């Protein structure tokens, strides 16, 4: 069984469509999206509609939660601006969809226990950057597979017969590579294939500027930071 693992589309519908077109050729049995459908990007409505139109296991992230609650106090100035803008353009029905998403999902596939969390199993807003922290989480978890997002940086850590996987960011990669990032995971051997997909960054940047979103948020897409 093969799973497509995505995270952090962040209102970037152009990148999300490119990723979905790429993964289609691999015929994954399941698709997982580890949160932050919105925030930063210029097309939050479109991203929500795309996600609702596919058969995917989806959770919410911190940007989704901020838009739902209209509370941006824990965000930096640029993220807060973008989240507030996102809340202003989303209708109640789409906000309700976000509000119905869970912060985590735990389930079983092919005898493997899989946990999907935006940040970590212990905190939906935790950034898991280090291998040491990943190993600590694996050591405490009952899951065979921990899937995280939030950092926008691809990560794979194996500890005995358990793994932690972060597929990187679809809508705003931060590992120095501007191409959209996702992963394909073989459930049988727990080996991921990280995929990078080019998309029309210039188009998204124009959309962001036209929407009045901060220039830096548009510029960073070209840098992958």
Coordinates of C-alpha atoms in Angstrom, one line a residue:
X1 CA 0.0 0.0 0.0
X2 CA 1.3 3.5 -0.9
X3 CA 0.3 6.7 0.8
X4 CA 0.7 10.2 -0.5
X5 CA 1.7 12.5 2.4
X6 CA 1.3 16.2 2.1
X7 CA 1.4 19.1 4.5
X8 CA 1.1 22.9 4.6
X9 CA -0.6 23.9 1.4
X10 CA -1.0 27.4 2.9
X11 CA -3.5 28.8 0.4
X12 CA -1.2 28.1 -2.5
X13 CA -3.6 26.4 -4.9
X14 CA -1.2 26.5 -7.8
X15 CA 1.3 24.4 -5.9
X16 CA -1.3 22.1 -4.6
X17 CA -2.7 21.4 -8.0
X18 CA 0.8 20.7 -9.3
X19 CA 1.5 18.2 -6.5
X20 CA -1.9 16.4 -7.0
X21 CA -1.1 16.1 -10.7
X22 CA 2.3 14.6 -9.9
X23 CA 1.1 12.1 -7.4
X24 CA -1.8 11.0 -9.6
X25 CA 0.6 9.0 -11.7
X26 CA 1.6 6.9 -8.7
X27 CA -1.9 5.9 -7.9
X28 CA -1.6 6.2 -4.1
X29 CA -4.1 4.2 -2.0
X30 CA -4.5 7.0 0.5
X31 CA -3.7 10.7 0.7
X32 CA -2.9 12.5 4.0
X33 CA -2.7 16.2 4.5
X34 CA -1.1 17.2 7.8
X35 CA -2.7 20.6 8.3
X36 CA -2.4 24.3 7.5
X37 CA -4.6 24.4 4.4
X38 CA -4.7 28.2 4.7
X39 CA -2.5 31.1 5.7
X40 CA 0.2 33.0 3.8
X41 CA -1.1 32.2 0.3
X42 CA -3.6 34.0 -2.0
X43 CA -6.1 31.3 -2.7
X44 CA -7.5 29.9 0.6
X45 CA -10.9 29.3 -0.8
X46 CA -9.6 27.3 -3.7
X47 CA -7.3 25.2 -1.5
X48 CA -10.2 24.3 0.8
X49 CA -12.4 23.4 -2.2
X50 CA -9.6 21.3 -3.8
X51 CA -9.0 19.4 -0.6
X52 CA -12.7 18.8 0.0
X53 CA -12.9 17.4 -3.6
X54 CA -10.4 14.6 -3.0
X55 CA -10.6 11.5 -0.8
X56 CA -8.0 12.5 1.9
X57 CA -7.4 12.2 5.6
X58 CA -7.0 15.8 6.7
X59 CA -6.2 17.6 9.9
X60 CA -6.0 21.3 10.8
X61 CA -2.9 23.3 11.7
X62 CA -2.1 26.4 13.6
X63 CA -3.0 28.8 10.8
X64 CA -6.3 27.1 10.2
X65 CA -7.0 27.4 13.9
X66 CA -6.1 31.1 14.0
X67 CA -8.5 31.8 11.1
X68 CA -11.2 29.8 12.9
X69 CA -10.8 31.6 16.2
X70 CA -9.7 35.0 14.7
X71 CA -6.9 35.0 17.2
X72 CA -3.5 35.9 15.8
X73 CA -1.8 36.7 19.1
X74 CA 0.7 33.8 18.8
X75 CA 1.9 34.7 15.3
X76 CA 4.6 37.0 14.0
X77 CA 3.4 40.2 12.3
X78 CA 3.5 38.8 8.7
X79 CA 1.8 35.6 9.5
X80 CA -0.9 37.4 11.5
X81 CA -1.5 39.8 8.7
X82 CA -1.9 36.9 6.2
X83 CA -4.2 35.0 8.6
X84 CA -6.4 38.0 9.2
X85 CA -6.6 38.6 5.5
X86 CA -7.5 34.9 5.0
X87 CA -10.3 35.2 7.6
X88 CA -11.7 38.2 5.8
X89 CA -12.0 36.4 2.4
X90 CA -13.4 33.1 3.7
X91 CA -17.1 32.6 4.0
X92 CA -18.7 31.0 7.0
X93 CA -19.2 27.6 5.3
X94 CA -15.5 27.2 4.5
X95 CA -14.5 28.4 8.0
X96 CA -16.9 25.8 9.4
X97 CA -15.2 23.1 7.3
X98 CA -11.9 24.1 8.9
X99 CA -13.4 24.1 12.4
X100 CA -14.6 20.5 11.9
X101 CA -11.1 19.2 11.3
X102 CA -9.3 17.6 14.1
X103 CA -5.8 18.5 15.3
X104 CA -4.8 14.8 15.0
X105 CA -5.8 11.5 13.5
X106 CA -4.8 8.1 14.6
X107 CA -5.8 5.0 12.6
X108 CA -4.5 1.7 11.3
X109 CA -3.6 0.7 7.7
X110 CA -2.3 -2.7 6.7
X111 CA -1.6 -3.5 10.3
X112 CA 0.4 -0.3 10.9
X113 CA -0.6 2.2 13.5
X114 CA -0.4 5.7 11.9
X115 CA -0.6 9.0 13.7
X116 CA -1.0 12.3 11.9
X117 CA -0.2 15.5 13.7
X118 CA 0.5 19.0 12.5
X119 CA 3.3 19.6 15.0
X120 CA 3.9 16.6 17.1
X121 CA 2.0 13.9 19.1
X122 CA 2.6 16.0 22.2
X123 CA 1.8 19.5 20.9
X124 CA 0.0 20.4 17.6
X125 CA 2.1 23.6 17.4
X126 CA 5.6 22.1 18.2
X127 CA 8.3 22.4 15.6
X128 CA 10.2 19.1 15.3
X129 CA 13.5 20.1 13.7
X130 CA 16.1 17.7 15.3
X131 CA 16.6 14.0 14.9
X132 CA 17.1 13.7 18.7
X133 CA 13.6 15.1 19.3
X134 CA 12.1 12.9 16.6
X135 CA 13.7 9.8 18.2
X136 CA 12.3 10.9 21.6
X137 CA 8.8 11.1 20.2
X138 CA 9.1 7.8 18.5
X139 CA 10.3 6.2 21.7
X140 CA 7.2 7.4 23.6
X141 CA 4.6 6.8 20.9
X142 CA 2.5 3.7 20.3
X143 CA 2.3 4.6 16.6
X144 CA 4.4 2.8 14.0
X145 CA 4.3 5.9 11.8
X146 CA 4.3 9.5 13.0
X147 CA 3.4 12.0 10.3
X148 CA 4.1 15.7 11.0
X149 CA 4.1 19.0 9.2
X150 CA 4.5 22.6 10.5
X151 CA 8.2 23.0 9.8
X152 CA 7.9 23.0 6.0
X153 CA 11.2 21.0 5.9
X154 CA 11.3 17.3 4.8
X155 CA 12.4 14.9 7.5
X156 CA 12.7 11.1 7.9
X157 CA 13.8 9.4 11.0
X158 CA 13.7 5.7 11.7
X159 CA 13.9 4.2 15.2
X160 CA 13.8 0.4 15.2
X161 CA 10.6 -0.4 13.4
X162 CA 9.0 3.0 13.7
X163 CA 9.4 6.1 11.7
X164 CA 8.7 9.8 11.8
X165 CA 8.0 11.5 8.5
X166 CA 7.6 15.2 7.6
X167 CA 6.9 15.6 3.8
X168 CA 8.0 19.2 3.7
X169 CA 5.8 22.1 2.6
X170 CA 3.5 22.1 -0.5
X171 CA 2.7 25.8 -0.4
X172 CA 5.8 27.4 1.2
X173 CA 8.9 25.1 1.4
X174 CA 11.6 26.3 3.8
X175 CA 14.5 24.0 3.0
X176 CA 16.1 26.2 0.4
X177 CA 14.3 24.5 -2.5
X178 CA 11.4 26.5 -3.8
X179 CA 9.7 23.5 -5.5
X180 CA 6.6 22.1 -3.8
X181 CA 7.4 19.1 -1.5
X182 CA 5.5 16.0 -0.6
X183 CA 6.3 12.3 0.1
X184 CA 5.1 8.9 -1.0
X185 CA 5.3 6.3 1.7
X186 CA 5.3 2.5 1.2
X187 CA 3.4 1.1 4.2
X188 CA 5.0 -2.4 3.7
X189 CA 8.7 -1.3 4.2
X190 CA 8.1 2.2 5.7
X191 CA 10.4 3.8 3.1
X192 CA 9.4 7.3 1.8
X193 CA 10.2 8.8 -1.5
X194 CA 10.4 12.6 -1.3
X195 CA 9.1 14.3 -4.4
X196 CA 9.7 17.9 -5.5
X197 CA 7.3 19.5 -8.0
X198 CA 7.9 22.7 -9.9
X199 CA 5.0 25.1 -10.2
X200 CA 4.4 28.7 -11.5
X201 CA 5.8 30.6 -8.5
X202 CA 5.6 33.9 -10.4
X203 CA 1.9 33.5 -10.9
X204 CA 1.4 33.0 -7.1
X205 CA 3.6 35.9 -6.3
X206 CA 1.5 38.1 -8.6
X207 CA -1.7 36.9 -7.0
X208 CA -0.3 37.7 -3.5
X209 CA 0.8 41.2 -4.5
X210 CA -2.6 41.9 -6.1
X211 CA -4.3 40.7 -3.0
X212 CA -2.3 43.1 -0.8
X213 CA -0.4 40.4 1.0
X214 CA 3.1 41.3 2.3
X215 CA 5.8 41.5 -0.3
X216 CA 8.2 39.4 1.8
X217 CA 5.7 36.5 1.9
X218 CA 5.6 36.6 -1.9
X219 CA 9.4 36.9 -2.3
X220 CA 10.2 34.0 0.0
X221 CA 8.5 31.6 -2.4
X222 CA 11.4 32.0 -4.9
X223 CA 14.0 31.3 -2.2
X224 CA 12.4 28.3 -0.5
X225 CA 12.7 29.9 2.9

